[in-house]
XYZ file of C-alpha atoms in Angstrom:
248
model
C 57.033 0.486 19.895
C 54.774 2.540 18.114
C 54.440 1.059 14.581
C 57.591 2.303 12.817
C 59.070 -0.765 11.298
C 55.631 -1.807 10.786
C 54.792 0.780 8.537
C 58.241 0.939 6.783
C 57.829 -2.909 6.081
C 54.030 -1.655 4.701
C 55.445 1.332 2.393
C 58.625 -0.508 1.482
C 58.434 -4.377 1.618
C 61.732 -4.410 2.696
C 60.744 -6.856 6.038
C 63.020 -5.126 8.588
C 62.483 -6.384 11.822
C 59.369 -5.309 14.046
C 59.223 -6.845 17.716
C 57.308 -5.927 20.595
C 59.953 -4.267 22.774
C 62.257 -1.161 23.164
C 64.944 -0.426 19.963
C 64.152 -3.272 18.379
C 65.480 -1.590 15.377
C 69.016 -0.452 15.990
C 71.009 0.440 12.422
C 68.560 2.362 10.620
C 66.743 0.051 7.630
C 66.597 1.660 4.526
C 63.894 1.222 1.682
C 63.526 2.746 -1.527
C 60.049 3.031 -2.645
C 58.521 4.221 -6.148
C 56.392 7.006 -6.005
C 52.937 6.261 -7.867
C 51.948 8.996 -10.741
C 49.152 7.818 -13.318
C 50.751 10.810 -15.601
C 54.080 9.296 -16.219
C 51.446 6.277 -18.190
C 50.132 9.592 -20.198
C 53.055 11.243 -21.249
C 55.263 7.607 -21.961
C 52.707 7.039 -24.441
C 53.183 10.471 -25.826
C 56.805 10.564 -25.671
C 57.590 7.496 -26.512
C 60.792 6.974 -24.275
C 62.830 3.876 -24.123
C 62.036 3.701 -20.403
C 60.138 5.259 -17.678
C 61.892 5.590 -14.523
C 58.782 7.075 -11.894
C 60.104 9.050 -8.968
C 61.619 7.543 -5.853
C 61.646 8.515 -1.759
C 63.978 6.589 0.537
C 62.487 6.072 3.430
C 64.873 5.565 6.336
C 63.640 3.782 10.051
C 65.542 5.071 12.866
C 65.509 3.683 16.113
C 63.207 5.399 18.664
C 63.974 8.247 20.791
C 63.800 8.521 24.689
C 64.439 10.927 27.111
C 67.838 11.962 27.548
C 69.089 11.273 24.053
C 70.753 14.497 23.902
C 72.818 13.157 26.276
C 73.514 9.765 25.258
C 70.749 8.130 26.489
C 69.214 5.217 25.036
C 70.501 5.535 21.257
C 70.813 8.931 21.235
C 73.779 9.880 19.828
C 73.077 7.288 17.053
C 69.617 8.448 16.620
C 70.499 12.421 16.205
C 73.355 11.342 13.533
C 70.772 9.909 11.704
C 68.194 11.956 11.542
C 70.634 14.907 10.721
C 71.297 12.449 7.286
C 67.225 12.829 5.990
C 65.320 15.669 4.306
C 62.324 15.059 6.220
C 61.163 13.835 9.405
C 58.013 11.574 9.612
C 57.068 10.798 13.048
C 55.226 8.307 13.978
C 53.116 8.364 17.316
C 50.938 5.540 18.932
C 46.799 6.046 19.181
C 45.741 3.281 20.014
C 45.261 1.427 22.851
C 46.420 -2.314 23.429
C 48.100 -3.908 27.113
C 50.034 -6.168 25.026
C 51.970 -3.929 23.393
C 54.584 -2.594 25.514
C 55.285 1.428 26.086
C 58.642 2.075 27.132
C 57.199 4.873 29.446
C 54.158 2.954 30.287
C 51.007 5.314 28.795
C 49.665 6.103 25.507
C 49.905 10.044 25.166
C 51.111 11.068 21.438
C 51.584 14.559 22.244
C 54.048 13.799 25.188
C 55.935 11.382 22.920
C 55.954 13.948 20.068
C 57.115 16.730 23.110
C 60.024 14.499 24.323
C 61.214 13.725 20.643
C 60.706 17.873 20.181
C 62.832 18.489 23.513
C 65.891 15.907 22.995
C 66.211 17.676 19.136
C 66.076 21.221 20.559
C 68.273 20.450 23.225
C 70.872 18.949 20.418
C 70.395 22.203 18.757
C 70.775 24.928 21.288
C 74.152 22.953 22.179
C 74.602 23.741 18.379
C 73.605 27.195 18.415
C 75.744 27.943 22.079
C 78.684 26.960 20.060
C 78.195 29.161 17.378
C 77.399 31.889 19.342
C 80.582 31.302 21.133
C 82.435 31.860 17.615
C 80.193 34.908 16.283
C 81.550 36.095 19.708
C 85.440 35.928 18.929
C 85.151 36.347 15.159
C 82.960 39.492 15.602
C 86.107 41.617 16.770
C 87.525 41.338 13.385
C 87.134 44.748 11.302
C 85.276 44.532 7.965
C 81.945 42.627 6.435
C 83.410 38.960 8.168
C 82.783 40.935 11.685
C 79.626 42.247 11.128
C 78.194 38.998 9.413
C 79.701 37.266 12.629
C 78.173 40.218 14.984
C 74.810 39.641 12.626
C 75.581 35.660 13.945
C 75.427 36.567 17.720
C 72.177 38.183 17.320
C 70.438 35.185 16.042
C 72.221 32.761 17.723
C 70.887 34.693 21.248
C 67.276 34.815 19.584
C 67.251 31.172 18.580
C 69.179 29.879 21.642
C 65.792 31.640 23.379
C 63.571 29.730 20.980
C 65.088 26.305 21.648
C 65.521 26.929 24.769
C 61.051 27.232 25.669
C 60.788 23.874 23.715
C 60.411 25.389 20.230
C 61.269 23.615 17.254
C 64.018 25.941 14.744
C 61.473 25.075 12.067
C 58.931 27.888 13.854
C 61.830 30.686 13.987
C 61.162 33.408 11.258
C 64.033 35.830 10.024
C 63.423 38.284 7.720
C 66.690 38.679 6.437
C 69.302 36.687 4.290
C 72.024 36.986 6.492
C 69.944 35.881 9.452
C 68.766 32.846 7.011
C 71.843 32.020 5.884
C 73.676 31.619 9.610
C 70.626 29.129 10.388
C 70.960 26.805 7.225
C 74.505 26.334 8.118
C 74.117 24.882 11.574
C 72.349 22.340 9.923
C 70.131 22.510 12.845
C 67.766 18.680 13.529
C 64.673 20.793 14.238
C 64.728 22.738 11.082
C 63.875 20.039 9.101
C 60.246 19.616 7.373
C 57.924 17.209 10.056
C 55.057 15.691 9.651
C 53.385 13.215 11.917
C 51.638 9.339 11.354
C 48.995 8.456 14.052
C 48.773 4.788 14.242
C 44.973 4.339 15.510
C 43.447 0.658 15.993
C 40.921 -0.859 13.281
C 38.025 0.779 15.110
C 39.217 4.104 14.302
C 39.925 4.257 10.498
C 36.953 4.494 9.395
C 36.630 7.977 11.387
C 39.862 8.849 12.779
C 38.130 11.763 14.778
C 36.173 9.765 17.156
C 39.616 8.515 18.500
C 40.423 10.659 21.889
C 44.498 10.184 21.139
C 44.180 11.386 17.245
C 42.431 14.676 18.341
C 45.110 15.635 20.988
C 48.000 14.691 17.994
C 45.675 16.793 15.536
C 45.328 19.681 17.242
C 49.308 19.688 18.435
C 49.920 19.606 15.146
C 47.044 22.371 13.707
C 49.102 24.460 16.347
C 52.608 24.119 14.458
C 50.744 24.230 11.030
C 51.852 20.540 10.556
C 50.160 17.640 8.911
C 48.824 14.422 10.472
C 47.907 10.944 8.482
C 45.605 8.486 10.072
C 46.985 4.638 9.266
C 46.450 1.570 10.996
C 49.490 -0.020 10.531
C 48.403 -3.407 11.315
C 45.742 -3.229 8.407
C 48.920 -1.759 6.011
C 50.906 -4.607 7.621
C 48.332 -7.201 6.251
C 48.127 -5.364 2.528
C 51.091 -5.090 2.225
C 51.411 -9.247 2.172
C 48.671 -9.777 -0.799
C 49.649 -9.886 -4.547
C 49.554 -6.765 -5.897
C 46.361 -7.645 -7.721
C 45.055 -8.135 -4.048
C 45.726 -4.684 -2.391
């Protein structure tokens, strides 16, 4: 209930379904959306192609995330298949304030939302990484390069297991070496995965995002994890998105 089928209806006009209560969306809606580039006009007319085909994202709304979804709560074993399916990870927090709009933990804090979606993903992946660990621990008894790499494996899987374990993201572990990078990008870990974060602030705030109490605590969580925040007020986008094209 923070404005994510809002905005995907906004960015995609694809009209999935946006209600005012928990997992609303269920099966993940799916839009594909043309990315705007005034230099594909410029070169077309240089080129001369038969057609111009412009860039395209799909953006993908998942059902929200509550506490415990690392262990089935909620959707939560439907939610961390999906995300492990994307590139990148948009989240979307609520700053604004409105009593008819339901939270399903009953406050408007960004940053906790944003630390419980952080915590359910880590805890996903240090399950993940205790596994591996488990099998860098019997392979690493075989003689040769295969035992070392899976020696090499234990190592990082102890380092990043500590990592996950404080709350940390994967996406904030640095390893120096291939080998170390290599074991990592085939856990195909949720946290690793680019973020960046949509703060959904009312009408009042647009104008000047930084007067709003909730965007500065979501700004300066993110400033901490070198991460980027966009102001929107998705019930302005909503409203856009409706008018002819001429309109917007």
């Amino acid at each position: 209930n923070v404005g994510k089928s809002t905005l995907f209806n906004s960015l995609s006009s694809a009209k999935a379904e946006a209600a005012n209560y928990p997992f609303c969306t269920i099966e993940p809606n799916v839009g594909v959306v043309l990315v705007p580039d005034s230099r594909l006009e410029a070169l077309a007319k240089v080129v001369k192609p038969e057609r111009v085909l412009p860039a395209t994202i799909n953006f993908v709304d998942i059902a929200g995330l509550v506490r415990g979804a690392s262990k089935g709560e909620g959707l939560g074993n439907q939610f961390l298949a999906h995300i492990r399916e994307v590139d990148a990870v948009m989240q979307v927090v609520r700053c604004f304030e409105d009593p008819n709009v339901v939270h399903v933990e009953n406050r408007v804090d960004p940053v906790a939302d944003v630390q419980t979606i952080t915590t359910e993903l880590c805890l996903k992946d240090l399950d993940t990484v205790q596994k591996r660990a488990e099998r860098a621990r019997k392979n690493g008894k075989v003689p040769g390069k295969l035992g070392e790499f899976e020696k090499r494996a234990g190592e990082v899987c102890e380092l990043l297991g500590k990592h996950l374990d404080e709350g940390k993201p994967a996406r904030l572990f640095k390893l120096d070496d291939d080998a170390g990078q290599q074991i990592i990008k085939e856990m195909q870990l949720l946290t690793i995965k680019p973020t960046f974060y949509v703060a959904n602030v009312d009408e009042g705030s647009i104008a000047d995002p930084t007067k709003n109490k909730h965007f500065q605590a979501i700004k300066a969580y993110a400033d901490a994890e070198g991460a980027k925040v966009v102001p929107l007020c998705d019930a302005i986008e909503e409203q856009i998105a409706q008018l002819d094209p001429a309109d917007r």
